[in-house]
Tab-separated table of C-alpha atoms and ligand atoms in Angstrom:
chain	number	residue	atom	x	y	z
G	1	MET	CA	160.980	1.389	-140.534
G	2	LYS	CA	161.944	2.682	-137.088
G	3	TYR	CA	164.609	-0.066	-136.930
G	4	ARG	CA	165.945	0.783	-140.393
G	5	TYR	CA	166.567	4.409	-139.384
G	6	ALA	CA	168.121	3.264	-136.127
G	7	THR	CA	170.498	0.966	-138.028
G	8	ILE	CA	171.518	3.727	-140.475
G	9	LEU	CA	172.060	6.134	-137.583
G	10	PHE	CA	174.150	3.521	-135.764
G	11	LEU	CA	176.340	2.873	-138.824
G	12	LEU	CA	176.845	6.602	-139.435
G	13	THR	CA	177.790	7.101	-135.796
G	14	LEU	CA	180.345	4.313	-136.017
G	15	PHE	CA	181.801	5.810	-139.179
G	16	PHE	CA	182.166	9.346	-137.830
G	17	CYS	CA	183.392	8.200	-134.426
G	18	SER	CA	186.163	6.259	-136.056
G	19	CYS	CA	187.310	9.303	-138.032
G	20	ALA	CA	187.382	11.534	-135.011
G	21	THR	CA	189.083	9.374	-132.425
G	22	PRO	CA	192.661	8.142	-132.071
G	23	GLY	CA	193.274	5.095	-134.133
G	24	THR	CA	192.307	6.472	-137.530
G	25	THR	CA	194.020	5.235	-140.637
G	26	HIS	CA	197.436	6.595	-141.663
G	27	SER	CA	196.939	8.663	-144.802
G	28	PRO	CA	199.863	7.461	-146.955
G	29	SER	CA	199.204	3.785	-146.533
G	30	ALA	CA	200.337	0.535	-148.135
G	31	SER	CA	196.784	-0.757	-148.266
G	32	ALA	CA	195.104	2.432	-149.403
G	33	THR	CA	191.647	0.810	-149.440
G	34	ALA	CA	189.476	2.338	-146.738
G	35	VAL	CA	188.665	-0.252	-144.097
G	36	PRO	CA	185.141	-0.665	-142.878
G	37	ILE	CA	184.561	0.110	-139.269
G	38	MET	CA	185.027	-3.206	-137.589
G	39	THR	CA	187.154	-4.243	-134.677
G	40	LEU	CA	189.893	-6.827	-134.884
G	41	ARG	CA	188.147	-8.868	-132.198
G	42	GLY	CA	184.870	-8.819	-134.111
G	43	LEU	CA	186.627	-9.966	-137.244
G	44	ALA	CA	188.610	-12.644	-135.403
G	45	GLN	CA	185.470	-13.912	-133.739
G	46	SER	CA	183.869	-14.404	-137.145
G	47	HIS	CA	186.751	-16.848	-137.817
G	48	ASN	CA	186.277	-18.422	-134.389
G	49	MET	CA	189.696	-17.136	-133.482
G	50	LEU	CA	191.387	-15.066	-130.805
G	51	VAL	CA	193.250	-11.862	-131.595
G	52	GLY	CA	195.345	-10.321	-128.893
G	53	THR	CA	198.286	-8.441	-127.553
G	54	ALA	CA	200.835	-8.436	-124.787
G	55	VAL	CA	199.937	-5.812	-122.205
G	56	ASN	CA	202.164	-3.303	-120.484
G	57	VAL	CA	200.344	-3.084	-117.164
G	58	GLU	CA	201.858	0.326	-116.266
G	59	ALA	CA	200.475	1.770	-119.516
G	60	LEU	CA	197.130	0.149	-118.814
G	61	GLY	CA	196.961	2.007	-115.510
G	62	ASN	CA	198.209	5.395	-116.748
G	63	ASP	CA	197.172	5.816	-120.345
G	64	LYS	CA	193.455	5.990	-121.086
G	65	THR	CA	193.818	5.767	-124.868
G	66	TYR	CA	195.863	2.606	-124.440
G	67	ALA	CA	193.205	1.039	-122.223
G	68	ASP	CA	190.356	2.115	-124.531
G	69	ILE	CA	191.902	0.589	-127.643
G	70	LEU	CA	192.924	-2.550	-125.762
G	71	GLY	CA	189.399	-3.154	-124.473
G	72	LYS	CA	187.841	-2.480	-127.838
G	73	GLN	CA	190.092	-4.290	-130.292
G	74	PHE	CA	191.266	-7.505	-128.656
G	75	ASN	CA	189.743	-10.615	-127.100
G	76	VAL	CA	192.856	-12.111	-125.511
G	77	VAL	CA	195.697	-10.537	-123.533
G	78	THR	CA	199.126	-11.697	-122.345
G	79	PRO	CA	200.953	-9.961	-119.503
G	80	GLU	CA	204.204	-8.694	-121.046
G	81	ASN	CA	206.148	-8.944	-117.775
G	82	VAL	CA	204.005	-9.073	-114.633
G	83	MET	CA	203.504	-12.842	-114.472
G	84	LYS	CA	207.166	-13.682	-115.029
G	85	PHE	CA	209.035	-15.475	-112.243
G	86	ASP	CA	210.883	-12.393	-110.928
G	87	ALA	CA	207.718	-10.293	-110.881
G	88	ILE	CA	205.400	-12.797	-109.256
G	89	GLU	CA	207.745	-14.484	-106.720
G	90	PRO	CA	210.229	-11.688	-105.923
G	91	GLN	CA	211.279	-13.432	-102.707
G	92	GLN	CA	211.207	-17.134	-102.116
G	93	GLY	CA	207.675	-18.191	-101.180
G	94	VAL	CA	206.426	-14.572	-101.262
G	95	TYR	CA	204.043	-14.029	-104.150
G	96	ASP	CA	202.908	-10.699	-105.568
G	97	PHE	CA	199.783	-11.038	-107.670
G	98	THR	CA	198.810	-7.351	-107.601
G	99	LYS	CA	199.661	-6.427	-111.190
G	100	GLY	CA	198.595	-9.760	-112.639
G	101	ASP	CA	195.263	-9.447	-110.828
G	102	ALA	CA	194.762	-5.952	-112.284
G	103	LEU	CA	195.196	-7.313	-115.792
G	104	VAL	CA	192.876	-10.253	-115.134
G	105	ALA	CA	190.219	-7.849	-113.774
G	106	PHE	CA	190.494	-5.700	-116.914
G	107	ALA	CA	190.250	-8.785	-119.114
G	108	GLN	CA	187.182	-10.053	-117.296
G	109	ALA	CA	185.490	-6.657	-117.499
G	110	HIS	CA	186.079	-6.668	-121.258
G	111	HIS	CA	185.228	-10.333	-121.883
G	112	MET	CA	188.758	-11.225	-122.873
G	113	GLN	CA	190.739	-14.382	-122.264
G	114	VAL	CA	194.170	-14.327	-120.628
G	115	ARG	CA	197.297	-16.190	-121.798
G	116	GLY	CA	199.618	-16.595	-118.819
G	117	HIS	CA	203.313	-15.971	-119.554
G	118	ASN	CA	205.445	-17.744	-118.284
G	119	PHE	CA	206.663	-20.344	-115.765
G	120	VAL	CA	209.982	-21.716	-116.988
G	121	TRP	CA	212.400	-19.415	-118.779
G	122	TYR	CA	216.107	-18.713	-118.579
G	123	GLN	CA	215.447	-14.958	-118.256
G	124	SER	CA	213.629	-12.774	-115.731
G	125	LEU	CA	214.570	-14.898	-112.756
G	126	PRO	CA	214.785	-13.295	-109.295
G	127	LYS	CA	218.186	-12.817	-107.635
G	128	TRP	CA	217.301	-15.159	-104.779
G	129	LEU	CA	216.876	-17.960	-107.318
G	130	ILE	CA	219.919	-17.154	-109.464
G	131	ASN	CA	222.238	-16.820	-106.474
G	132	GLY	CA	220.667	-19.504	-104.309
G	133	ASN	CA	223.030	-22.387	-105.105
G	134	PHE	CA	220.130	-24.787	-104.828
G	135	THR	CA	220.370	-28.573	-105.190
G	136	LYS	CA	218.388	-30.435	-107.835
G	137	ALA	CA	215.763	-31.501	-105.278
G	138	GLN	CA	215.436	-27.916	-104.031
G	139	LEU	CA	215.078	-26.512	-107.564
G	140	MET	CA	212.389	-29.071	-108.356
G	141	ALA	CA	210.517	-28.134	-105.185
G	142	ILE	CA	210.860	-24.402	-105.974
G	143	LEU	CA	209.555	-24.812	-109.516
G	144	LYS	CA	206.691	-27.077	-108.479
G	145	ASP	CA	205.663	-24.674	-105.718
G	146	HIS	CA	205.857	-21.698	-108.116
G	147	ILE	CA	203.767	-23.331	-110.831
G	148	THR	CA	201.233	-24.768	-108.393
G	149	THR	CA	200.752	-21.556	-106.420
G	150	VAL	CA	200.394	-19.315	-109.473
G	151	MET	CA	198.123	-21.692	-111.381
G	152	LYS	CA	195.851	-22.232	-108.391
G	153	HIS	CA	195.628	-18.473	-107.847
G	154	TYR	CA	194.524	-17.943	-111.451
G	155	LYS	CA	192.502	-21.158	-111.864
G	156	GLY	CA	189.514	-20.533	-114.135
G	157	LYS	CA	190.737	-16.991	-114.881
G	158	VAL	CA	193.905	-17.628	-116.850
G	159	THR	CA	192.953	-20.402	-119.223
G	160	MET	CA	196.202	-20.756	-121.204
G	161	TRP	CA	199.810	-20.800	-119.979
G	162	ASP	CA	203.215	-20.645	-121.605
G	163	VAL	CA	204.620	-23.307	-119.310
G	164	VAL	CA	208.042	-23.533	-120.935
G	165	ASN	CA	209.433	-20.588	-122.869
G	166	GLU	CA	212.443	-20.731	-125.209
G	167	ALA	CA	214.127	-24.009	-124.221
G	168	VAL	CA	216.072	-24.198	-127.504
G	169	ASP	CA	218.799	-21.766	-128.570
G	170	ASP	CA	219.397	-20.151	-131.993
G	171	ASN	CA	221.490	-23.100	-133.166
G	172	GLY	CA	218.963	-25.715	-132.170
G	173	LYS	CA	220.772	-26.801	-128.975
G	174	MET	CA	218.943	-27.071	-125.662
G	175	ILE	CA	219.386	-23.687	-124.030
G	176	ASP	CA	221.776	-23.308	-121.153
G	177	SER	CA	219.600	-22.276	-118.211
G	178	LEU	CA	219.413	-22.529	-114.460
G	179	TRP	CA	216.718	-25.167	-114.946
G	180	ALA	CA	218.625	-27.302	-117.446
G	181	ARG	CA	221.834	-27.146	-115.384
G	182	GLY	CA	220.151	-27.724	-112.044
G	183	ILE	CA	217.446	-30.258	-112.903
G	184	GLY	CA	218.482	-31.710	-116.281
G	185	ALA	CA	216.539	-31.924	-119.551
G	186	ASP	CA	213.548	-33.450	-117.754
G	187	TYR	CA	212.623	-30.065	-116.321
G	188	ILE	CA	210.420	-29.534	-119.373
G	189	ALA	CA	208.258	-32.628	-118.883
G	190	MET	CA	208.128	-32.040	-115.115
G	191	ALA	CA	206.895	-28.476	-115.546
G	192	PHE	CA	204.040	-29.577	-117.819
G	193	ARG	CA	203.040	-32.365	-115.425
G	194	TRP	CA	203.010	-30.058	-112.387
G	195	ALA	CA	201.018	-27.465	-114.323
G	196	HIS	CA	198.449	-30.055	-115.381
G	197	GLU	CA	198.091	-31.292	-111.793
G	198	ALA	CA	197.521	-27.730	-110.572
G	199	ASP	CA	194.816	-26.904	-113.123
G	200	PRO	CA	193.756	-29.809	-115.360
G	201	GLN	CA	191.492	-27.510	-117.405
G	202	ALA	CA	194.216	-25.053	-118.431
G	203	HIS	CA	195.697	-25.237	-121.916
G	204	LEU	CA	199.448	-25.695	-121.621
G	205	PHE	CA	201.864	-24.363	-124.247
G	206	TYR	CA	205.487	-24.647	-125.273
G	207	ASN	CA	206.432	-21.170	-126.602
G	208	ASP	CA	209.476	-20.234	-128.698
G	209	TYR	CA	210.901	-17.824	-131.301
G	210	GLY	CA	212.535	-18.592	-134.641
G	211	THR	CA	210.349	-21.680	-135.040
G	212	GLU	CA	207.646	-20.316	-137.345
G	213	GLY	CA	208.894	-21.510	-140.717
G	214	MET	CA	210.963	-24.533	-141.665
G	215	GLY	CA	214.581	-24.727	-140.525
G	216	THR	CA	217.024	-26.190	-138.048
G	217	LYS	CA	215.478	-24.705	-134.944
G	218	SER	CA	211.882	-25.504	-135.907
G	219	ASN	CA	212.929	-29.106	-136.647
G	220	VAL	CA	214.490	-29.362	-133.194
G	221	VAL	CA	211.367	-27.906	-131.573
G	222	TYR	CA	209.175	-30.260	-133.619
G	223	ASN	CA	211.238	-33.275	-132.443
G	224	LEU	CA	211.117	-32.078	-128.857
G	225	LEU	CA	207.333	-31.742	-128.960
G	226	GLN	CA	206.925	-35.095	-130.688
G	227	ASP	CA	209.007	-36.690	-127.958
G	228	LEU	CA	207.002	-35.008	-125.187
G	229	LYS	CA	203.704	-36.094	-126.776
G	230	SER	CA	204.937	-39.675	-127.218
G	231	HIS	CA	205.705	-39.790	-123.482
G	232	GLY	CA	202.220	-38.606	-122.579
G	233	VAL	CA	203.330	-35.180	-121.338
G	234	PRO	CA	200.187	-33.036	-121.008
G	235	ILE	CA	201.022	-30.419	-123.587
G	236	TYR	CA	198.138	-28.773	-125.423
G	237	GLY	CA	199.779	-26.482	-127.900
G	238	VAL	CA	202.710	-24.600	-129.286
G	239	GLY	CA	203.216	-20.860	-129.361
G	240	LEU	CA	205.105	-19.474	-132.343
G	241	GLN	CA	206.352	-16.119	-131.080
G	242	THR	CA	206.903	-14.592	-134.556
G	243	HIS	CA	209.309	-11.748	-133.756
G	244	LEU	CA	210.211	-10.781	-137.331
G	245	HIS	CA	212.177	-8.161	-139.286
G	246	ILE	CA	211.147	-6.488	-142.552
G	247	THR	CA	214.538	-7.426	-143.973
G	248	ASP	CA	214.044	-11.114	-143.339
G	249	PRO	CA	210.453	-12.117	-144.168
G	250	LEU	CA	209.279	-15.706	-143.863
G	251	GLN	CA	207.727	-17.696	-146.691
G	252	GLU	CA	204.042	-17.987	-145.874
G	253	GLN	CA	203.889	-21.540	-147.266
G	254	ASP	CA	206.726	-22.616	-144.949
G	255	VAL	CA	204.839	-21.286	-141.968
G	256	ILE	CA	201.664	-23.074	-143.035
G	257	SER	CA	203.589	-26.345	-143.505
G	258	ASN	CA	205.190	-26.002	-140.107
G	259	MET	CA	201.870	-25.213	-138.415
G	260	ARG	CA	200.243	-28.214	-140.082
G	261	ARG	CA	202.963	-30.672	-139.077
G	262	LEU	CA	202.668	-29.447	-135.474
G	263	GLU	CA	198.890	-29.845	-135.642
G	264	ASN	CA	199.410	-33.369	-136.955
G	265	LEU	CA	201.156	-34.140	-133.668
G	266	GLY	CA	197.843	-33.333	-131.985
G	267	LEU	CA	198.910	-29.850	-130.899
G	268	LYS	CA	197.059	-26.562	-131.266
G	269	VAL	CA	199.048	-23.697	-132.742
G	270	GLN	CA	198.976	-20.028	-131.776
G	271	ILE	CA	200.990	-17.024	-132.923
G	272	THR	CA	201.893	-15.548	-129.558
G	273	GLU	CA	204.238	-12.538	-129.779
G	274	MET	CA	204.135	-11.131	-133.270
G	275	ASP	CA	205.946	-7.920	-134.108
G	276	VAL	CA	207.889	-6.807	-137.165
G	277	SER	CA	210.975	-4.695	-136.569
G	278	LEU	CA	211.940	-2.090	-139.167
G	279	ARG	CA	215.574	-2.866	-138.343
G	280	THR	CA	217.827	-5.839	-138.958
G	281	HIS	CA	218.921	-7.994	-136.055
G	282	GLU	CA	222.401	-6.400	-136.303
G	283	GLU	CA	220.947	-2.868	-136.245
G	284	ILE	CA	219.021	-3.752	-133.100
G	285	GLN	CA	222.166	-5.157	-131.466
G	286	SER	CA	224.179	-2.034	-132.319
G	287	GLY	CA	221.403	0.349	-131.234
G	288	GLN	CA	220.912	1.857	-134.708
G	289	SER	CA	217.536	3.524	-135.355
G	290	MET	CA	214.969	2.742	-138.036
G	291	PRO	CA	214.886	4.955	-141.179
G	292	HIS	CA	213.428	8.403	-140.561
G	293	ASP	CA	213.033	9.946	-144.029
G	294	GLN	CA	209.405	9.734	-145.173
G	295	GLN	CA	210.031	7.735	-148.338
G	296	SER	CA	212.055	4.988	-146.653
G	297	LEU	CA	209.668	4.927	-143.727
G	298	GLN	CA	206.577	4.513	-145.917
G	299	SER	CA	208.274	1.765	-147.890
G	300	ALA	CA	209.289	0.019	-144.644
G	301	LEU	CA	205.727	0.280	-143.296
G	302	ALA	CA	204.369	-1.241	-146.515
G	303	LYS	CA	206.765	-4.203	-146.183
G	304	GLN	CA	205.744	-4.547	-142.583
G	305	ALA	CA	202.054	-4.619	-143.550
G	306	THR	CA	202.714	-7.420	-146.042
G	307	ILE	CA	204.402	-9.498	-143.350
G	308	TYR	CA	201.473	-8.998	-140.954
G	309	HIS	CA	199.151	-10.043	-143.774
G	310	ASP	CA	201.166	-13.166	-144.562
G	311	MET	CA	201.373	-14.368	-140.982
G	312	LEU	CA	197.674	-13.823	-140.263
G	313	ASP	CA	196.814	-15.483	-143.555
G	314	ALA	CA	198.993	-18.483	-142.623
G	315	CYS	CA	197.261	-18.597	-139.263
G	316	LEU	CA	193.822	-18.566	-140.909
G	317	GLN	CA	194.775	-21.197	-143.483
G	318	ALA	CA	196.241	-23.522	-140.883
G	319	ALA	CA	193.301	-22.866	-138.535
G	320	CYS	CA	195.500	-21.714	-135.691
G	321	GLU	CA	193.728	-20.702	-132.503
G	322	ALA	CA	195.098	-17.243	-131.845
G	323	PHE	CA	197.004	-14.361	-133.386
G	324	VAL	CA	198.669	-12.447	-130.563
G	325	MET	CA	201.068	-9.518	-130.979
G	326	TRP	CA	203.775	-8.347	-128.586
G	327	GLY	CA	202.026	-5.064	-127.920
G	328	PHE	CA	199.859	-2.995	-130.231
G	329	THR	CA	201.323	0.516	-130.123
G	330	ASP	CA	204.873	1.574	-131.000
G	331	ARG	CA	204.629	3.847	-127.949
G	332	TYR	CA	205.401	0.952	-125.611
G	333	THR	CA	207.232	-1.625	-127.716
G	334	TRP	CA	210.100	-3.506	-126.075
G	335	LEU	CA	212.119	-2.650	-129.210
G	336	ASN	CA	211.836	1.071	-128.595
G	337	TRP	CA	214.117	1.387	-125.624
G	338	ASN	CA	214.135	5.198	-125.909
G	339	GLY	CA	210.329	5.048	-125.437
G	340	PHE	CA	208.077	8.078	-125.207
G	341	THR	CA	210.498	10.436	-126.971
G	342	ASP	CA	210.361	11.770	-130.503
G	343	THR	CA	213.501	9.920	-131.540
G	344	HIS	CA	211.802	6.686	-132.439
G	345	VAL	CA	214.109	3.741	-132.549
G	346	ASP	CA	211.754	1.144	-133.954
G	347	ALA	CA	208.113	0.765	-134.919
G	348	PRO	CA	207.176	-2.922	-135.004
G	349	LEU	CA	203.453	-2.800	-134.149
G	350	ILE	CA	200.086	-1.993	-135.740
G	351	TYR	CA	199.418	1.418	-134.149
G	352	ASP	CA	202.049	4.145	-134.139
G	353	GLU	CA	203.209	5.940	-131.002
G	354	ILE	CA	200.288	8.391	-131.128
G	355	TYR	CA	197.742	5.666	-131.712
G	356	GLN	CA	197.219	6.133	-135.420
G	357	ARG	CA	196.473	2.938	-137.249
G	358	LYS	CA	199.361	1.858	-139.468
G	359	PRO	CA	199.230	0.024	-142.806
G	360	ALA	CA	199.794	-3.168	-140.787
G	361	PHE	CA	196.483	-2.605	-138.979
G	362	ASN	CA	194.661	-2.297	-142.301
G	363	ALA	CA	196.453	-5.386	-143.551
G	364	LEU	CA	195.062	-7.404	-140.640
G	365	VAL	CA	191.538	-6.119	-141.216
G	366	ASN	CA	191.729	-6.921	-144.930
G	367	THR	CA	193.185	-10.358	-144.267
G	368	PHE	CA	190.379	-11.229	-141.858
G	369	ARG	CA	187.923	-10.018	-144.491
G	370	GLY	CA	189.601	-12.074	-147.219
G	371	VAL	CA	190.617	-8.960	-149.193
G	372	SER	CA	194.286	-8.892	-150.277
C	1	LIG	O1	210.419	-1.630	-115.066
C	1	LIG	C1	211.842	-1.530	-114.886
C	1	LIG	C2	212.253	-0.118	-114.593
C	1	LIG	O2	211.681	0.265	-113.369
C	1	LIG	C3	213.770	-0.010	-114.555
C	1	LIG	O3	214.151	1.312	-114.386
C	1	LIG	C4	214.372	-0.538	-115.860
C	1	LIG	C5	215.903	-0.533	-115.834
C	1	LIG	O4	216.448	-1.560	-116.599
C	1	LIG	O5	213.929	-1.865	-116.037
C	1	LIG	C6	212.511	-1.968	-116.158
C	1	LIG	O6	212.175	-3.319	-116.360
C	1	LIG	C7	212.442	-3.834	-117.638
C	1	LIG	C8	211.129	-4.383	-118.196
C	1	LIG	O7	211.375	-5.024	-119.433
C	1	LIG	C9	210.080	-3.286	-118.406
C	1	LIG	O8	210.479	-2.416	-119.406
C	1	LIG	C10	213.447	-4.961	-117.503
C	1	LIG	O9	214.711	-4.429	-117.119
C	1	LIG	C11	213.589	-5.688	-118.819
C	1	LIG	O10	214.388	-6.850	-118.625
C	1	LIG	C12	212.221	-6.135	-119.310
C	1	LIG	O11	212.386	-6.716	-120.568
C	1	LIG	C13	211.362	-7.593	-120.977
C	1	LIG	C14	212.026	-8.884	-121.465
C	1	LIG	O12	211.055	-9.741	-122.040
C	1	LIG	C15	212.659	-9.644	-120.298
C	1	LIG	O13	211.694	-10.078	-119.387
C	1	LIG	C16	210.588	-6.933	-122.103
C	1	LIG	O14	209.850	-5.833	-121.591
C	1	LIG	C17	209.622	-7.939	-122.711
C	1	LIG	O15	209.006	-7.377	-123.855
C	1	LIG	C18	210.393	-9.186	-123.141
C	1	LIG	O16	209.462	-10.120	-123.629
C	1	LIG	C19	209.989	-11.308	-124.204
C	1	LIG	C20	209.030	-12.447	-123.886
C	1	LIG	O17	208.814	-12.527	-122.498
C	1	LIG	C21	209.568	-13.776	-124.432
C	1	LIG	N1	209.847	-13.672	-125.848
C	1	LIG	C22	210.679	-12.548	-126.278
C	1	LIG	C23	210.085	-11.232	-125.753
C	1	LIG	C24	210.888	-10.047	-126.239
C	1	LIG	O18	212.192	-10.097	-125.747
């Protein structure tokens, strides 16, 4: 009897706490059904899955609400910027692990996994590397040293790495990068081999955008991965970034088909950077803001919730390993360059800029629970 009262008291406490703290449900919502008080990580765990977010390490240090929600809701984190080449090796051979270490410490304290991001990309390179005029042999030595040093530092703590990020451009051509120009197309296989040597236990990923459904770019990425696998390159999985727009939703069945064909190559699949912009690609390019009148905004948020539902549902149906978003609050999204002001430019995530849960949050909860 004592235990029954304790359980009821516990459930009531959970219910009232959730109503009183930041993160409560938006009132005019697309999925009006009240969601039971469960965390995303609890729900994901019941599917044997990871649910996560990219982390803005400055916000983690300065914003308690941000840190509280992060620790409570997610079981995997990705550093948004602090493990990129320019952040971690700002001068040649001089490594700065301070911010990465802070994130790893937070993750460990909250029993979360860490997805490392990233080693080989055409962006976020330090000036010394861009302007160095290095030979092929020098570039290979630089990349090997970078991968080896960072992976050894985080061995056993960062269990997954985006080794190569965005090697294919929008038209399906190999992207023009310092690495491709300086080393040649083999830089991809080399990077995976060096990473595997440095930490044979780590799960190594190829990560890209615009490759979630079926189409030219996803075919090119599929062929690239098939080729790497057939040459014994130690690649574990593929990250589908999933940066989407409400105006251009993907067909869920296409995404499932694509995930399954990748899995049939012997690869694991993760959604790694999901967000859903309320603007078109062109509006983003021209700096135009999202709609601000209530009716258009609510309709946009409902469309956004449907897209979050569809992508998580695809992930569940195709048994992908992780569903990771590129942030969780509109307060710090990379798409909101005006940040922290009341002129919101975009709102692609599942909590708004004052940490209220959006329809998209409810959509994820309902999808995990099998309620449409
Ligand atoms: O922190 C500095 C600030 O001190 C300075 O005043 C300001 C001036 O430009 O720059 C700030 O750094 C910016 C940083 O974001 C933090 O906001 C960098 O310029 C800017 O380049 C950087 O952009 C990041 C971008 O990758 C390039 O690394 C975004 O935050 C990050 O969200 C974005 O993430 C990428 C993934 O890595 C790969 N997939 C696409 C995704 C979105 O573009």
